[in-house]
Amino acid sequence: MSTPQRHSKGKEKVDEYTDDEAITLINGEASKEATILDTFSENSGTLLNNESPSRVVYNEGSFGGDSHDLPNSNQNTNFNELMEAQMSQLQYNNNRLALDRVISTTIQLLMDLSNENSARSIFYPLSGNLGDDQLKDAKSIRALMRKSTLENLKGNENQGDRDIQRDKSESNNGGLSSAASFNVLNLDIKMIGDSGNLVSNLDQAAISKLLDEKIQSNVKHLFAIRKRIDDTSSKVFVTGDLNSGKSTFCNALLRKKLLPEDQQPCTSVFSEVIDSRENDGLEEVHAVPIGSEYNRKDESTFEVFQLSDLEYLVGDYDKYAILKVYVNDKRPLNRSLLRNGVIDIKLIDAPGLNMDSYQTTEVFSRQEEIDLVVFVVSAENHFTLSAREFITAAAKEKQFIFIVVNKFDSIKNKDRCMKRILSQVQSLSPETHKDARDFVHFVSSSSALGGDGPGDDSGGNDNNGVDDSANPHHDDPDFDHLESSLRKFVLEKRALSKLAPAKNFLIKILSDLEGLSVYNEDLYAADKLKIKEQLDQLIPFYNTQLSENDKINKDVTAMIEAINDDVYQFCKKRIGGTVSKLNEQLADNVALMNSDIYKYANQIQTVMINEILKSIEVAESYAKKKTIEGVNKMKLVGQEALHDESFLKDKVFREDFMFQRKRHHIIKNINREVSLLDFIDPSFDGLLSTFGIRTPSFSGFSLLGRNLSSPSKDLFNWKNSLPLLFLGSSTKFLVTKNLLMGITQYPTVFKVLTSRIFVRLSLASAVALGVYYLVTDMPNAFRRKYSKKLQIQLNDLDYVNNNSMRISKECHLVLQYPAKEISRKFDNLITENFNKKQRLLGELKGMDISIGFYKTFSNRCKDQKKLVESFDLESIYHVD
Ligand SMILES: Nc1nc2c(ncn2[C@@H]2O[C@H](COP(=O)(O)OP(=O)(O)OP(=O)(O)O)[C@@H](O)[C@H]2O)c(=O)[nH]1
């Protein structure tokens, strides 16, 4: 059976393989190549079906005849691949925009959380192992909640892990330890203790500040991610063996003979082909000298050349490090590689691999912005040593490489060639081999470019190359397949390298935010219950306190009033009584008449005043006693009402400090002047008393008698007063009395009485008696007159009332202290409870706001997470 031949333009085919080997491969029978076919069938699916032959490489017919023999199939394939590429681009773009939106929403969520954190500190779960006996306080409840939250998070994490298998850089965070509760929101909180219990020495405010810093850093990170995914530029690095057709391949991709091709190795400088829009639409070459850092806007960093100058520029490796080739790709978006509507691809044509350039090329190919490395190998030569080294190194780095087996047109026994090369690829990079349909391509770049072979420029419409717009339907399905694979790969790679990390990060941060939100919501709900319980206890207690306060204030006021009134009445009675009976009360108190009459008067005054002062003292003592009783009673009332046994226990009541100010002294205000008239106060009663007819209530004689019985040298030393010598003894007084009585008993006596002498005598006696009476009554007269005088003065001063008021007022004043203390303490308690109530109500309100916030917040996070999880970044759109 002969191997079908494929038409090829240009050079003569090199027949390296025998037909037999090729038959074995194509028929897919059990043979040593079966594994290769199996591998292909896994990935190529229906494309291996002979009923729909589309590729020369994979079906019998394609090798046997010209691909032009199957125009419909090829056209269908082209159309499908074009559609697939476009759908992939669309899908990529949609995913990118959708991720952009989720990133914006997540940034907003973080900002909202930060604002909430400023208003009310966010609770952050801290690890700890609490025993059952510790589950009664807030901390342990939080610990319990934390545990359940962590379990939730763990569930999310596991889910996330399934979705982020490819995210190597961030998957190391996977799994929740006791110290790291979150994926990206974990705080670096120091742990103390070796039992596994975490004891944070940070207070809530410090944690909240740390958390805010974390939030801000995540916001920054999200901005960076957004910038990264919005960056639409991508670089495809074309390298390979010397003279393998790299420049021709690049030109074929560009559909333009741009880069110089030669049978001799010619490219020794890197050429980066960029869409001219990035150079204000100008087609030119910017040759960047070695050592210069290229900046398009700074002409000192490069030299400008025409595109036609590339011919010699690519060989000037001594001078230039890289050539920036700006070219106008006029093809429609769906065909243009440089600007395809989604990602602007830049092609880098590298010098052929040899030992000199190997290092440079290797380093270049690993640059971060390189999305794809295309390795061009000549079908005529297979892999050289440098090629094998390069591919092996890339495989170790898990770098995907597109292998373009070029100049396939030159091969006569294509199947054998293909088999050989695939076998080599398998040993060099099994991963690439696994997806060989997409990663290994057998093409002819010169045919795709439309020329007849090397050096054929006939397809061009200008000096620099071929404009595809003039030849939109070129006829190389293999190259088309390569191109669409390349586009898809770039998109897929970008989806994986840029969109997938963004997606994974979003899932992680949204999980964290949801977890943190649920944790806070639960915590607030539990705290709310506790606050409600506290309020349920506090409010009735507070109301009772208010009414108790009223009652106690009334009771205490009534108690003070009663004591006040009692003291006032007592004082009035006692002092008033003394004042009103001043004269009567002197009997036992005065030892007088040992001086002259003025001294006597003075003494009487003093005695009287002392009597009054004594009554005041008694009144004040009574008041003190009542005050002590009142204070003690109030202490008890206070202790009971305030439920405080220590109430006023620290205070000592010093009753001896009461009535210290002698405001009751009346001496200054009393008129103590004495005149002779003060000693004369005749009265019939006094007269009778004087002569023993009536017992005197207060007898000057008895006084005289007492004084006479114990005479002193000062006796009757009445200065400026009448001498009472003739009445100086009681004996004389008795004689006189008996004489008078004898006269009345005898007629002779009567005669005598009626005689002139007798009358005169009688008159003289009467006068004498009168004088005697007046003289002996002088002390009584003074006491009577002065007591009245004093009473009048005291009355004028409202002395009794004033003193009673003063004393009772002082009691009132003293009693005010414990009363005020009760009131003050009660007020304090009420204020304290009022404040507590207000604080709790405020907290409750804040909690309601927070609960509402977290409820909405966690739903928003959940929705966003679901949305982002639904983004399919990995599946490539297939059109059947
Ligand atoms: N038959 C055939 N010849 C090709 C093909 N592609 C390139 N050539 C020729 O191979 C020779 C080398 O092509 P280049 O594109 O210059 O190769 P290169 O890899 O860029 O060369 P250096 O960069 O100098 O290593 C030229 O004469 C091309 O015409 C192809 O697909 N088929």
mmCIF file of C-alpha atoms in Angstrom, residues 506-736:
data_model
loop_
_atom_site.group_PDB
_atom_site.id
_atom_site.type_symbol
_atom_site.label_atom_id
_atom_site.label_comp_id
_atom_site.label_asym_id
_atom_site.label_seq_id
_atom_site.Cartn_x
_atom_site.Cartn_y
_atom_site.Cartn_z
ATOM 1 C CA LEU A 506 -11.666 36.422 44.430
ATOM 2 C CA ILE A 507 -13.072 33.099 45.636
ATOM 3 C CA LYS A 508 -10.683 33.138 48.555
ATOM 4 C CA ILE A 509 -11.290 36.682 49.609
ATOM 5 C CA LEU A 510 -15.036 36.402 49.146
ATOM 6 C CA SER A 511 -15.015 33.216 51.249
ATOM 7 C CA ASP A 512 -13.056 35.053 53.908
ATOM 8 C CA LEU A 513 -15.369 38.017 53.805
ATOM 9 C CA GLU A 514 -18.413 35.810 53.984
ATOM 10 C CA GLY A 515 -16.902 33.828 56.864
ATOM 11 C CA LEU A 516 -15.942 36.957 58.736
ATOM 12 C CA SER A 517 -19.352 38.408 58.095
ATOM 13 C CA VAL A 518 -21.200 35.291 59.269
ATOM 14 C CA TYR A 519 -18.950 35.171 62.318
ATOM 15 C CA ASN A 520 -19.767 38.764 63.181
ATOM 16 C CA GLU A 521 -23.443 38.340 62.454
ATOM 17 C CA ASP A 522 -23.627 35.313 64.768
ATOM 18 C CA LEU A 523 -21.604 37.081 67.374
ATOM 19 C CA TYR A 524 -23.793 40.150 67.267
ATOM 20 C CA ALA A 525 -26.915 38.007 67.368
ATOM 21 C CA ALA A 526 -25.623 36.234 70.493
ATOM 22 C CA ASP A 527 -24.529 39.506 72.045
ATOM 23 C CA LYS A 528 -27.869 41.014 71.197
ATOM 24 C CA LEU A 529 -29.620 38.258 73.129
ATOM 25 C CA LYS A 530 -27.393 38.906 76.088
ATOM 26 C CA ILE A 531 -27.948 42.635 75.925
ATOM 27 C CA LYS A 532 -31.682 42.051 75.725
ATOM 28 C CA GLU A 533 -31.492 39.844 78.779
ATOM 29 C CA GLN A 534 -29.581 42.537 80.597
ATOM 30 C CA LEU A 535 -32.135 45.133 79.567
ATOM 31 C CA ASP A 536 -34.999 42.884 80.637
ATOM 32 C CA GLN A 537 -33.470 42.795 84.076
ATOM 33 C CA LEU A 538 -32.350 46.361 84.171
ATOM 34 C CA ILE A 539 -35.440 48.226 83.022
ATOM 35 C CA PRO A 540 -37.832 46.959 85.748
ATOM 36 C CA PHE A 541 -35.102 47.407 88.322
ATOM 37 C CA TYR A 542 -34.498 50.919 87.069
ATOM 38 C CA ASN A 543 -38.208 51.773 87.166
ATOM 39 C CA THR A 544 -38.479 50.386 90.709
ATOM 40 C CA GLN A 545 -35.508 52.486 91.674
ATOM 41 C CA LEU A 546 -37.192 55.576 90.303
ATOM 42 C CA SER A 547 -40.373 55.026 92.337
ATOM 43 C CA GLU A 548 -38.380 53.919 95.391
ATOM 44 C CA ASN A 549 -36.336 57.037 95.114
ATOM 45 C CA ASP A 550 -39.467 59.170 95.220
ATOM 46 C CA LYS A 551 -40.830 57.289 98.193
ATOM 47 C CA ILE A 552 -37.600 57.362 100.135
ATOM 48 C CA ASN A 553 -37.150 61.035 99.473
ATOM 49 C CA LYS A 554 -40.662 61.680 100.771
ATOM 50 C CA ASP A 555 -40.143 59.423 103.803
ATOM 51 C CA VAL A 556 -36.848 60.983 104.678
ATOM 52 C CA THR A 557 -38.232 64.490 104.261
ATOM 53 C CA ALA A 558 -41.187 63.590 106.476
ATOM 54 C CA MET A 559 -38.837 62.097 109.045
ATOM 55 C CA ILE A 560 -36.728 65.243 109.113
ATOM 56 C CA GLU A 561 -39.802 67.429 109.346
ATOM 57 C CA ALA A 562 -41.141 65.384 112.259
ATOM 58 C CA ILE A 563 -37.863 65.598 114.147
ATOM 59 C CA ASN A 564 -37.615 69.231 113.311
ATOM 60 C CA ASP A 565 -41.085 69.927 114.559
ATOM 61 C CA ASP A 566 -40.594 67.893 117.711
ATOM 62 C CA VAL A 567 -37.355 69.690 118.523
ATOM 63 C CA TYR A 568 -38.905 73.057 117.820
ATOM 64 C CA GLN A 569 -41.854 72.365 120.077
ATOM 65 C CA PHE A 570 -39.639 71.050 122.802
ATOM 66 C CA CYS A 571 -37.334 74.067 122.627
ATOM 67 C CA LYS A 572 -40.189 76.458 122.628
ATOM 68 C CA LYS A 573 -41.763 74.788 125.617
ATOM 69 C CA ARG A 574 -38.568 74.469 127.543
ATOM 70 C CA ILE A 575 -37.017 77.854 126.871
ATOM 71 C CA GLY A 576 -40.386 79.579 126.878
ATOM 72 C CA GLY A 577 -41.246 77.942 130.189
ATOM 73 C CA THR A 578 -38.016 79.162 131.715
ATOM 74 C CA VAL A 579 -38.480 82.666 130.464
ATOM 75 C CA SER A 580 -42.066 82.890 131.640
ATOM 76 C CA LYS A 581 -41.274 81.669 135.137
ATOM 77 C CA LEU A 582 -38.010 83.424 135.649
ATOM 78 C CA ASN A 583 -38.980 84.898 139.007
ATOM 79 C CA GLU A 584 -40.368 81.680 140.433
ATOM 80 C CA GLN A 585 -37.415 79.576 139.463
ATOM 81 C CA LEU A 586 -34.857 81.567 141.374
ATOM 82 C CA ALA A 587 -35.658 80.198 144.870
ATOM 83 C CA ASP A 588 -33.171 77.419 144.882
ATOM 84 C CA ASN A 589 -30.646 79.021 142.749
ATOM 85 C CA VAL A 590 -29.712 82.266 144.342
ATOM 86 C CA ALA A 591 -27.448 82.852 147.251
ATOM 87 C CA LEU A 592 -27.523 86.555 147.422
ATOM 88 C CA MET A 593 -27.468 89.597 149.605
ATOM 89 C CA ASN A 594 -23.818 89.294 150.287
ATOM 90 C CA SER A 595 -23.117 92.440 148.508
ATOM 91 C CA ASP A 596 -24.531 95.788 147.835
ATOM 92 C CA ILE A 597 -27.804 96.219 146.112
ATOM 93 C CA TYR A 598 -26.285 96.652 142.678
ATOM 94 C CA LYS A 599 -24.180 93.613 143.024
ATOM 95 C CA TYR A 600 -27.268 91.854 144.131
ATOM 96 C CA ALA A 601 -29.078 93.084 141.055
ATOM 97 C CA ASN A 602 -26.233 91.985 138.917
ATOM 98 C CA GLN A 603 -26.250 88.560 140.429
ATOM 99 C CA ILE A 604 -29.952 88.293 139.952
ATOM 100 C CA GLN A 605 -29.542 89.233 136.330
ATOM 101 C CA THR A 606 -26.796 86.665 135.867
ATOM 102 C CA VAL A 607 -28.789 83.981 137.597
ATOM 103 C CA MET A 608 -31.778 84.708 135.431
ATOM 104 C CA ILE A 609 -29.739 84.680 132.251
ATOM 105 C CA ASN A 610 -28.044 81.493 133.326
ATOM 106 C CA GLU A 611 -31.422 79.971 133.902
ATOM 107 C CA ILE A 612 -32.329 80.836 130.366
ATOM 108 C CA LEU A 613 -29.029 79.507 129.047
ATOM 109 C CA LYS A 614 -29.564 76.339 130.992
ATOM 110 C CA SER A 615 -32.926 75.881 129.373
ATOM 111 C CA ILE A 616 -31.261 76.354 125.993
ATOM 112 C CA GLU A 617 -28.676 73.739 126.813
ATOM 113 C CA VAL A 618 -31.407 71.337 127.775
ATOM 114 C CA ALA A 619 -33.174 72.115 124.532
ATOM 115 C CA GLU A 620 -29.987 71.618 122.558
ATOM 116 C CA SER A 621 -29.280 68.305 124.304
ATOM 117 C CA TYR A 622 -32.727 67.174 123.413
ATOM 118 C CA ALA A 623 -32.163 68.285 119.849
ATOM 119 C CA LYS A 624 -28.861 66.384 119.711
ATOM 120 C CA LYS A 625 -30.509 63.261 121.018
ATOM 121 C CA LYS A 626 -33.234 63.520 118.427
ATOM 122 C CA THR A 627 -30.698 64.225 115.712
ATOM 123 C CA ILE A 628 -28.638 61.158 116.643
ATOM 124 C CA GLU A 629 -31.762 59.071 116.522
ATOM 125 C CA GLY A 630 -32.647 60.582 113.160
ATOM 126 C CA VAL A 631 -29.193 60.013 111.703
ATOM 127 C CA ASN A 632 -29.172 56.389 112.834
ATOM 128 C CA LYS A 633 -32.609 55.838 111.435
ATOM 129 C CA MET A 634 -31.591 57.333 108.127
ATOM 130 C CA LYS A 635 -28.498 55.169 107.992
ATOM 131 C CA LEU A 636 -30.741 52.141 108.260
ATOM 132 C CA VAL A 637 -33.136 53.487 105.676
ATOM 133 C CA GLY A 638 -30.224 54.197 103.330
ATOM 134 C CA GLN A 639 -28.636 50.807 103.815
ATOM 135 C CA GLU A 640 -31.904 49.094 103.121
ATOM 136 C CA ALA A 641 -32.928 51.218 100.187
ATOM 137 C CA LEU A 642 -29.529 51.220 98.558
ATOM 138 C CA HIS A 643 -28.871 47.591 99.372
ATOM 139 C CA ASP A 644 -25.585 48.766 100.704
ATOM 140 C CA GLU A 645 -24.608 47.719 104.206
ATOM 141 C CA SER A 646 -21.663 50.026 104.138
ATOM 142 C CA PHE A 647 -23.798 53.083 103.593
ATOM 143 C CA LEU A 648 -22.438 55.923 105.780
ATOM 144 C CA LYS A 649 -20.420 53.436 107.770
ATOM 145 C CA ASP A 650 -17.313 55.287 106.887
ATOM 146 C CA LYS A 651 -18.747 58.503 108.268
ATOM 147 C CA VAL A 652 -18.689 59.311 112.020
ATOM 148 C CA PHE A 653 -21.411 61.564 113.256
ATOM 149 C CA ARG A 654 -19.934 64.077 115.702
ATOM 150 C CA GLU A 655 -22.862 65.384 117.678
ATOM 151 C CA ASP A 656 -20.476 67.368 119.876
ATOM 152 C CA PHE A 657 -19.925 69.603 116.898
ATOM 153 C CA MET A 658 -23.529 70.652 117.008
ATOM 154 C CA PHE A 659 -24.486 74.027 118.475
ATOM 155 C CA GLN A 660 -20.943 75.183 118.694
ATOM 156 C CA ARG A 661 -21.656 78.707 117.618
ATOM 157 C CA LYS A 662 -23.033 80.556 120.645
ATOM 158 C CA ARG A 663 -25.617 82.433 118.749
ATOM 159 C CA HIS A 664 -27.918 82.144 121.745
ATOM 160 C CA HIS A 665 -25.830 84.540 123.869
ATOM 161 C CA ILE A 666 -28.141 87.236 124.858
ATOM 162 C CA ILE A 667 -26.007 89.265 127.208
ATOM 163 C CA LYS A 668 -25.048 91.760 124.592
ATOM 164 C CA ASN A 669 -28.586 92.423 123.584
ATOM 165 C CA ILE A 670 -30.084 92.582 127.091
ATOM 166 C CA ASN A 671 -30.336 95.857 128.872
ATOM 167 C CA ARG A 672 -28.759 95.268 132.241
ATOM 168 C CA GLU A 673 -28.989 98.778 133.594
ATOM 169 C CA VAL A 674 -30.353 98.982 137.120
ATOM 170 C CA SER A 675 -32.106 101.964 138.720
ATOM 171 C CA LEU A 676 -33.398 102.472 142.232
ATOM 172 C CA LEU A 677 -36.899 102.181 141.006
ATOM 173 C CA ASP A 678 -36.161 98.609 139.970
ATOM 174 C CA PHE A 679 -36.028 97.823 143.656
ATOM 175 C CA ILE A 680 -39.343 99.306 144.569
ATOM 176 C CA ASP A 681 -42.375 97.346 143.683
ATOM 177 C CA PRO A 682 -44.918 97.564 146.497
ATOM 178 C CA SER A 683 -47.768 95.153 146.464
ATOM 179 C CA PHE A 684 -50.320 94.048 148.969
ATOM 180 C CA ASP A 685 -49.205 90.461 148.665
ATOM 181 C CA GLY A 686 -45.664 91.563 149.231
ATOM 182 C CA LEU A 687 -46.745 93.527 152.270
ATOM 183 C CA LEU A 688 -48.575 90.590 153.754
ATOM 184 C CA SER A 689 -45.686 88.382 152.999
ATOM 185 C CA THR A 690 -43.324 90.795 154.629
ATOM 186 C CA PHE A 691 -45.270 90.678 157.859
ATOM 187 C CA GLY A 692 -45.674 86.945 157.750
ATOM 188 C CA ILE A 693 -49.347 86.959 156.968
ATOM 189 C CA ARG A 694 -48.706 85.188 153.765
ATOM 190 C CA THR A 695 -45.809 82.943 153.048
ATOM 191 C CA PRO A 696 -43.666 84.548 150.477
ATOM 192 C CA SER A 697 -42.834 82.561 147.475
ATOM 193 C CA PHE A 698 -39.499 84.115 147.602
ATOM 194 C CA SER A 699 -38.678 85.902 150.834
ATOM 195 C CA GLY A 700 -36.127 88.516 151.255
ATOM 196 C CA PHE A 701 -36.355 87.922 154.954
ATOM 197 C CA SER A 702 -35.567 84.389 154.755
ATOM 198 C CA LEU A 703 -32.676 85.465 152.777
ATOM 199 C CA LEU A 704 -31.894 88.033 155.367
ATOM 200 C CA GLY A 705 -32.376 85.503 158.086
ATOM 201 C CA ARG A 706 -30.025 83.048 156.384
ATOM 202 C CA ASN A 707 -27.511 85.749 155.885
ATOM 203 C CA LEU A 708 -27.875 87.070 159.425
ATOM 204 C CA SER A 709 -27.450 83.673 160.912
ATOM 205 C CA SER A 710 -24.119 83.636 159.295
ATOM 206 C CA PRO A 711 -23.147 87.238 159.210
ATOM 207 C CA SER A 712 -20.215 88.324 157.323
ATOM 208 C CA LYS A 713 -18.315 91.499 157.461
ATOM 209 C CA ASP A 714 -19.959 92.673 154.289
ATOM 210 C CA LEU A 715 -23.411 92.229 155.706
ATOM 211 C CA PHE A 716 -25.741 95.109 154.840
ATOM 212 C CA ASN A 717 -23.053 96.938 153.143
ATOM 213 C CA TRP A 718 -25.570 98.702 150.974
ATOM 214 C CA LYS A 719 -23.883 101.329 149.169
ATOM 215 C CA ASN A 720 -25.955 104.504 148.768
ATOM 216 C CA SER A 721 -28.967 102.847 150.268
ATOM 217 C CA LEU A 722 -31.045 103.244 153.428
ATOM 218 C CA PRO A 723 -29.546 101.697 156.567
ATOM 219 C CA LEU A 724 -31.668 98.874 157.940
ATOM 220 C CA LEU A 725 -30.011 98.682 161.280
ATOM 221 C CA PHE A 726 -33.173 98.940 163.268
ATOM 222 C CA LEU A 727 -34.511 96.011 161.480
ATOM 223 C CA GLY A 728 -31.234 94.343 161.727
ATOM 224 C CA SER A 729 -32.343 91.464 163.964
ATOM 225 C CA SER A 730 -35.290 89.090 164.136
ATOM 226 C CA THR A 731 -35.512 89.687 167.881
ATOM 227 C CA LYS A 732 -36.275 93.326 167.344
ATOM 228 C CA PHE A 733 -38.797 92.475 164.782
ATOM 229 C CA LEU A 734 -40.581 90.110 167.173
ATOM 230 C CA VAL A 735 -40.696 92.777 169.992
ATOM 231 C CA THR A 736 -42.268 95.249 167.673
#
